Amino acid sequence: MTIRTLLAAALVAGLPSLVLAQETAKPDAGKPGAAPSATASPTPNSSSAAAVADGGMKMADSATAKVQFITTQPADTLTSKLVGLSVYNNSNETVGEIEDFVILDGKTIHAVIIGVGGFLGIGERYVAVSPASVTLSKKDDRLRALVNTSKDELKNAPAFEYRKKS
């Protein structure tokens, strides 16, 4: 099993701000006539998912944690579907491409690395954005990443020093 496969599995459990959320309306049982409130749909193995998310991946010479299996949901998204995904702004302009993710402490996505500018990889630079600033959408049955920014704002953002794996 490759590190990319392991990361993909771990990130699916820890991608709450990038996952296509499903919400259901749930009336407030304690108050008659109260307006429904939105709550995230629980996963069947939410206790297992929470245990994995709390523990995260670790650096060590041998495995110490017992394997836990997770049930995924149709709205869950794999990182393999996100890396290389074009990023659009609200004007429907292509502003970059998702290149990678920064994982904090082996369990939390800290940043999404977006390649901006350049042509065919020449002159491209990278910026790190908060996962909360990236929205996923399906349009015409295709996954899209959206950010609320302009090309110029991304080009002028602080650069992230990044060397792609060759």
mmCIF file of N, CA, C and O in Angstrom, residues 13-72:
data_model
loop_
_atom_site.group_PDB
_atom_site.id
_atom_site.type_symbol
_atom_site.label_atom_id
_atom_site.label_comp_id
_atom_site.label_asym_id
_atom_site.label_seq_id
_atom_site.Cartn_x
_atom_site.Cartn_y
_atom_site.Cartn_z
ATOM 1 N N ALA A 13 -11.642 10.640 5.823
ATOM 2 C CA ALA A 13 -12.213 10.775 7.162
ATOM 3 C C ALA A 13 -12.033 12.184 7.709
ATOM 4 O O ALA A 13 -12.821 12.642 8.517
ATOM 5 N N GLY A 14 -11.027 12.911 7.253
ATOM 6 C CA GLY A 14 -10.731 14.221 7.820
ATOM 7 C C GLY A 14 -10.957 15.374 6.878
ATOM 8 O O GLY A 14 -10.327 16.407 7.003
ATOM 9 N N LEU A 15 -11.851 15.265 5.922
ATOM 10 C CA LEU A 15 -12.084 16.302 4.929
ATOM 11 C C LEU A 15 -13.410 17.026 5.116
ATOM 12 O O LEU A 15 -14.072 17.308 4.150
ATOM 13 N N PRO A 16 -13.806 17.376 6.331
ATOM 14 C CA PRO A 16 -15.144 17.913 6.513
ATOM 15 C C PRO A 16 -15.398 19.212 5.771
ATOM 16 O O PRO A 16 -16.502 19.454 5.322
ATOM 17 N N SER A 17 -14.404 20.065 5.616
ATOM 18 C CA SER A 17 -14.680 21.342 4.963
ATOM 19 C C SER A 17 -14.628 21.229 3.447
ATOM 20 O O SER A 17 -15.017 22.147 2.753
ATOM 21 N N LEU A 18 -14.152 20.119 2.917
ATOM 22 C CA LEU A 18 -14.120 19.938 1.477
ATOM 23 C C LEU A 18 -15.141 18.926 0.972
ATOM 24 O O LEU A 18 -15.313 18.772 -0.206
ATOM 25 N N VAL A 19 -15.788 18.222 1.862
ATOM 26 C CA VAL A 19 -16.727 17.187 1.465
ATOM 27 C C VAL A 19 -18.040 17.827 1.036
ATOM 28 O O VAL A 19 -18.486 18.809 1.616
ATOM 29 N N LEU A 20 -18.673 17.260 0.029
ATOM 30 C CA LEU A 20 -19.994 17.707 -0.378
ATOM 31 C C LEU A 20 -20.950 17.333 0.746
ATOM 32 O O LEU A 20 -21.236 16.165 0.957
ATOM 33 N N ALA A 21 -21.427 18.299 1.484
ATOM 34 C CA ALA A 21 -22.235 18.030 2.675
ATOM 35 C C ALA A 21 -23.664 17.701 2.299
ATOM 36 O O ALA A 21 -24.223 18.281 1.386
ATOM 37 N N GLN A 22 -24.228 16.764 3.018
ATOM 38 C CA GLN A 22 -25.639 16.456 2.901
ATOM 39 C C GLN A 22 -26.275 16.939 4.190
ATOM 40 O O GLN A 22 -25.808 16.623 5.274
ATOM 41 N N GLU A 23 -27.334 17.704 4.067
ATOM 42 C CA GLU A 23 -27.994 18.190 5.261
ATOM 43 C C GLU A 23 -29.439 17.723 5.265
ATOM 44 O O GLU A 23 -30.067 17.592 4.222
ATOM 45 N N THR A 24 -29.959 17.479 6.469
ATOM 46 C CA THR A 24 -31.353 17.103 6.613
ATOM 47 C C THR A 24 -31.996 18.034 7.616
ATOM 48 O O THR A 24 -31.348 18.485 8.555
ATOM 49 N N ALA A 25 -33.263 18.314 7.415
ATOM 50 C CA ALA A 25 -33.978 19.155 8.364
ATOM 51 C C ALA A 25 -34.466 18.288 9.503
ATOM 52 O O ALA A 25 -34.974 17.192 9.305
ATOM 53 N N LYS A 26 -34.285 18.798 10.741
ATOM 54 C CA LYS A 26 -34.684 18.054 11.921
ATOM 55 C C LYS A 26 -35.432 19.007 12.836
ATOM 56 O O LYS A 26 -34.847 19.962 13.331
ATOM 57 N N PRO A 27 -36.733 18.784 13.053
ATOM 58 C CA PRO A 27 -37.475 19.713 13.895
ATOM 59 C C PRO A 27 -36.990 19.660 15.332
ATOM 60 O O PRO A 27 -36.512 18.640 15.788
ATOM 61 N N ASP A 28 -37.115 20.781 16.037
ATOM 62 C CA ASP A 28 -36.738 20.860 17.437
ATOM 63 C C ASP A 28 -37.834 20.162 18.240
ATOM 64 O O ASP A 28 -38.946 20.680 18.372
ATOM 65 N N ALA A 29 -37.529 19.002 18.774
ATOM 66 C CA ALA A 29 -38.532 18.185 19.455
ATOM 67 C C ALA A 29 -39.053 18.852 20.714
ATOM 68 O O ALA A 29 -40.181 18.607 21.129
ATOM 69 N N GLY A 30 -38.271 19.711 21.340
ATOM 70 C CA GLY A 30 -38.662 20.302 22.607
ATOM 71 C C GLY A 30 -39.599 21.482 22.469
ATOM 72 O O GLY A 30 -40.224 21.895 23.431
ATOM 73 N N LYS A 31 -39.733 22.056 21.285
ATOM 74 C CA LYS A 31 -40.545 23.255 21.122
ATOM 75 C C LYS A 31 -41.561 23.042 20.007
ATOM 76 O O LYS A 31 -41.191 22.906 18.856
ATOM 77 N N PRO A 32 -42.858 23.024 20.356
ATOM 78 C CA PRO A 32 -43.864 22.842 19.308
ATOM 79 C C PRO A 32 -43.854 24.008 18.330
ATOM 80 O O PRO A 32 -43.740 25.162 18.727
ATOM 81 N N GLY A 33 -43.932 23.676 17.033
ATOM 82 C CA GLY A 33 -43.983 24.704 15.997
ATOM 83 C C GLY A 33 -42.660 25.382 15.720
ATOM 84 O O GLY A 33 -42.603 26.346 14.986
ATOM 85 N N ALA A 34 -41.571 24.912 16.307
ATOM 86 C CA ALA A 34 -40.256 25.534 16.081
ATOM 87 C C ALA A 34 -39.793 25.241 14.667
ATOM 88 O O ALA A 34 -40.125 24.217 14.082
ATOM 89 N N ALA A 35 -38.982 26.149 14.122
ATOM 90 C CA ALA A 35 -38.455 25.974 12.764
ATOM 91 C C ALA A 35 -37.459 24.834 12.739
ATOM 92 O O ALA A 35 -36.726 24.611 13.708
ATOM 93 N N PRO A 36 -37.399 24.087 11.618
ATOM 94 C CA PRO A 36 -36.421 23.004 11.512
ATOM 95 C C PRO A 36 -35.010 23.557 11.511
ATOM 96 O O PRO A 36 -34.765 24.659 11.036
ATOM 97 N N SER A 37 -34.089 22.785 12.056
ATOM 98 C CA SER A 37 -32.682 23.181 12.026
ATOM 99 C C SER A 37 -31.914 22.194 11.171
ATOM 100 O O SER A 37 -32.257 21.028 11.110
ATOM 101 N N ALA A 38 -30.862 22.668 10.494
ATOM 102 C CA ALA A 38 -30.060 21.799 9.625
ATOM 103 C C ALA A 38 -28.999 21.106 10.456
ATOM 104 O O ALA A 38 -28.331 21.728 11.263
ATOM 105 N N THR A 39 -28.859 19.806 10.238
ATOM 106 C CA THR A 39 -27.808 19.051 10.903
ATOM 107 C C THR A 39 -27.155 18.158 9.876
ATOM 108 O O THR A 39 -27.802 17.699 8.942
ATOM 109 N N ALA A 40 -25.884 17.912 10.046
ATOM 110 C CA ALA A 40 -25.169 17.047 9.114
ATOM 111 C C ALA A 40 -25.630 15.616 9.311
ATOM 112 O O ALA A 40 -25.915 15.192 10.422
ATOM 113 N N SER A 41 -25.712 14.866 8.228
ATOM 114 C CA SER A 41 -26.111 13.468 8.302
ATOM 115 C C SER A 41 -25.007 12.665 8.970
ATOM 116 O O SER A 41 -23.849 12.768 8.582
ATOM 117 N N PRO A 42 -25.346 11.870 9.970
ATOM 118 C CA PRO A 42 -24.317 11.063 10.621
ATOM 119 C C PRO A 42 -23.927 9.885 9.745
ATOM 120 O O PRO A 42 -24.706 9.437 8.918
ATOM 121 N N THR A 43 -22.723 9.396 9.930
ATOM 122 C CA THR A 43 -22.299 8.203 9.216
ATOM 123 C C THR A 43 -22.611 6.994 10.081
ATOM 124 O O THR A 43 -22.614 7.099 11.303
ATOM 125 N N PRO A 44 -22.880 5.848 9.464
ATOM 126 C CA PRO A 44 -23.202 4.665 10.255
ATOM 127 C C PRO A 44 -22.113 4.309 11.251
ATOM 128 O O PRO A 44 -22.395 3.831 12.316
ATOM 129 N N ASN A 45 -20.869 4.510 10.911
ATOM 130 C CA ASN A 45 -19.751 4.196 11.798
ATOM 131 C C ASN A 45 -19.143 5.473 12.350
ATOM 132 O O ASN A 45 -17.940 5.611 12.412
ATOM 133 N N SER A 46 -19.966 6.424 12.767
ATOM 134 C CA SER A 46 -19.427 7.713 13.194
ATOM 135 C C SER A 46 -18.484 7.559 14.377
ATOM 136 O O SER A 46 -17.533 8.307 14.499
ATOM 137 N N SER A 47 -18.711 6.579 15.242
ATOM 138 C CA SER A 47 -17.784 6.411 16.361
ATOM 139 C C SER A 47 -16.429 5.926 15.854
ATOM 140 O O SER A 47 -15.391 6.342 16.355
ATOM 141 N N SER A 48 -16.425 5.059 14.845
ATOM 142 C CA SER A 48 -15.156 4.617 14.265
ATOM 143 C C SER A 48 -14.460 5.758 13.550
ATOM 144 O O SER A 48 -13.258 5.939 13.670
ATOM 145 N N ALA A 49 -15.227 6.556 12.804
ATOM 146 C CA ALA A 49 -14.643 7.687 12.091
ATOM 147 C C ALA A 49 -14.056 8.678 13.074
ATOM 148 O O ALA A 49 -12.973 9.222 12.852
ATOM 149 N N ALA A 50 -14.749 8.923 14.189
ATOM 150 C CA ALA A 50 -14.252 9.859 15.190
ATOM 151 C C ALA A 50 -12.966 9.329 15.817
ATOM 152 O O ALA A 50 -12.024 10.089 16.063
ATOM 153 N N ALA A 51 -12.899 8.028 16.069
ATOM 154 C CA ALA A 51 -11.698 7.451 16.670
ATOM 155 C C ALA A 51 -10.502 7.605 15.745
ATOM 156 O O ALA A 51 -9.400 7.939 16.181
ATOM 157 N N VAL A 52 -10.708 7.379 14.444
ATOM 158 C CA VAL A 52 -9.619 7.529 13.486
ATOM 159 C C VAL A 52 -9.217 8.996 13.381
ATOM 160 O O VAL A 52 -8.047 9.341 13.382
ATOM 161 N N ALA A 53 -10.217 9.887 13.309
ATOM 162 C CA ALA A 53 -9.919 11.316 13.190
ATOM 163 C C ALA A 53 -9.192 11.817 14.421
ATOM 164 O O ALA A 53 -8.301 12.656 14.330
ATOM 165 N N ASP A 54 -9.555 11.328 15.606
ATOM 166 C CA ASP A 54 -8.887 11.755 16.827
ATOM 167 C C ASP A 54 -7.447 11.251 16.866
ATOM 168 O O ASP A 54 -6.554 11.954 17.300
ATOM 169 N N GLY A 55 -7.227 10.012 16.419
ATOM 170 C CA GLY A 55 -5.897 9.430 16.478
ATOM 171 C C GLY A 55 -4.997 9.907 15.362
ATOM 172 O O GLY A 55 -3.851 10.218 15.564
ATOM 173 N N GLY A 56 -5.500 9.979 14.152
ATOM 174 C CA GLY A 56 -4.711 10.416 13.007
ATOM 175 C C GLY A 56 -3.607 9.436 12.652
ATOM 176 O O GLY A 56 -3.430 8.399 13.277
ATOM 177 N N MET A 57 -2.845 9.765 11.620
ATOM 178 C CA MET A 57 -1.700 8.952 11.212
ATOM 179 C C MET A 57 -0.513 9.356 12.052
ATOM 180 O O MET A 57 -0.400 10.495 12.479
ATOM 181 N N LYS A 58 0.379 8.426 12.269
ATOM 182 C CA LYS A 58 1.560 8.691 13.088
ATOM 183 C C LYS A 58 2.817 8.278 12.332
ATOM 184 O O LYS A 58 2.765 7.428 11.468
ATOM 185 N N MET A 59 3.930 8.899 12.683
ATOM 186 C CA MET A 59 5.231 8.493 12.150
ATOM 187 C C MET A 59 5.860 7.541 13.163
ATOM 188 O O MET A 59 6.003 7.894 14.337
ATOM 189 N N ALA A 60 6.202 6.328 12.734
ATOM 190 C CA ALA A 60 6.827 5.336 13.606
ATOM 191 C C ALA A 60 7.444 4.248 12.740
ATOM 192 O O ALA A 60 7.206 4.188 11.541
ATOM 193 N N ASP A 61 8.233 3.389 13.370
ATOM 194 C CA ASP A 61 8.868 2.286 12.646
ATOM 195 C C ASP A 61 7.973 1.055 12.543
ATOM 196 O O ASP A 61 8.255 0.144 11.785
ATOM 197 N N SER A 62 6.910 1.019 13.344
ATOM 198 C CA SER A 62 5.968 -0.090 13.259
ATOM 199 C C SER A 62 4.571 0.423 13.588
ATOM 200 O O SER A 62 4.413 1.441 14.252
ATOM 201 N N ALA A 63 3.571 -0.306 13.123
ATOM 202 C CA ALA A 63 2.186 0.081 13.373
ATOM 203 C C ALA A 63 1.820 -0.272 14.806
ATOM 204 O O ALA A 63 2.145 -1.358 15.285
ATOM 205 N N THR A 64 1.151 0.642 15.489
ATOM 206 C CA THR A 64 0.776 0.392 16.878
ATOM 207 C C THR A 64 -0.728 0.377 17.087
ATOM 208 O O THR A 64 -1.206 -0.179 18.055
ATOM 209 N N ALA A 65 -1.483 0.975 16.202
ATOM 210 C CA ALA A 65 -2.935 1.055 16.358
ATOM 211 C C ALA A 65 -3.608 -0.103 15.633
ATOM 212 O O ALA A 65 -3.164 -0.525 14.571
ATOM 213 N N LYS A 66 -4.680 -0.603 16.221
ATOM 214 C CA LYS A 66 -5.470 -1.649 15.582
ATOM 215 C C LYS A 66 -6.211 -1.038 14.391
ATOM 216 O O LYS A 66 -6.674 0.082 14.442
ATOM 217 N N VAL A 67 -6.307 -1.788 13.318
ATOM 218 C CA VAL A 67 -6.985 -1.318 12.116
ATOM 219 C C VAL A 67 -8.466 -1.120 12.427
ATOM 220 O O VAL A 67 -9.101 -1.974 13.050
ATOM 221 N N GLN A 68 -8.995 0.028 11.970
ATOM 222 C CA GLN A 68 -10.422 0.316 12.100
ATOM 223 C C GLN A 68 -10.970 0.547 10.696
ATOM 224 O O GLN A 68 -10.375 1.283 9.921
ATOM 225 N N PHE A 69 -12.081 -0.067 10.395
ATOM 226 C CA PHE A 69 -12.687 0.071 9.082
ATOM 227 C C PHE A 69 -13.782 1.125 9.140
ATOM 228 O O PHE A 69 -14.511 1.221 10.118
ATOM 229 N N ILE A 70 -13.882 1.909 8.091
ATOM 230 C CA ILE A 70 -14.796 3.036 8.031
ATOM 231 C C ILE A 70 -15.805 2.804 6.914
ATOM 232 O O ILE A 70 -15.450 2.343 5.835
ATOM 233 N N THR A 71 -17.049 3.158 7.167
ATOM 234 C CA THR A 71 -18.080 3.132 6.138
ATOM 235 C C THR A 71 -18.162 4.519 5.523
ATOM 236 O O THR A 71 -18.280 5.507 6.245
ATOM 237 N N THR A 72 -18.050 4.603 4.218
ATOM 238 C CA THR A 72 -18.108 5.900 3.548
ATOM 239 C C THR A 72 -19.529 6.166 3.056
ATOM 240 O O THR A 72 -20.340 5.254 2.966
#
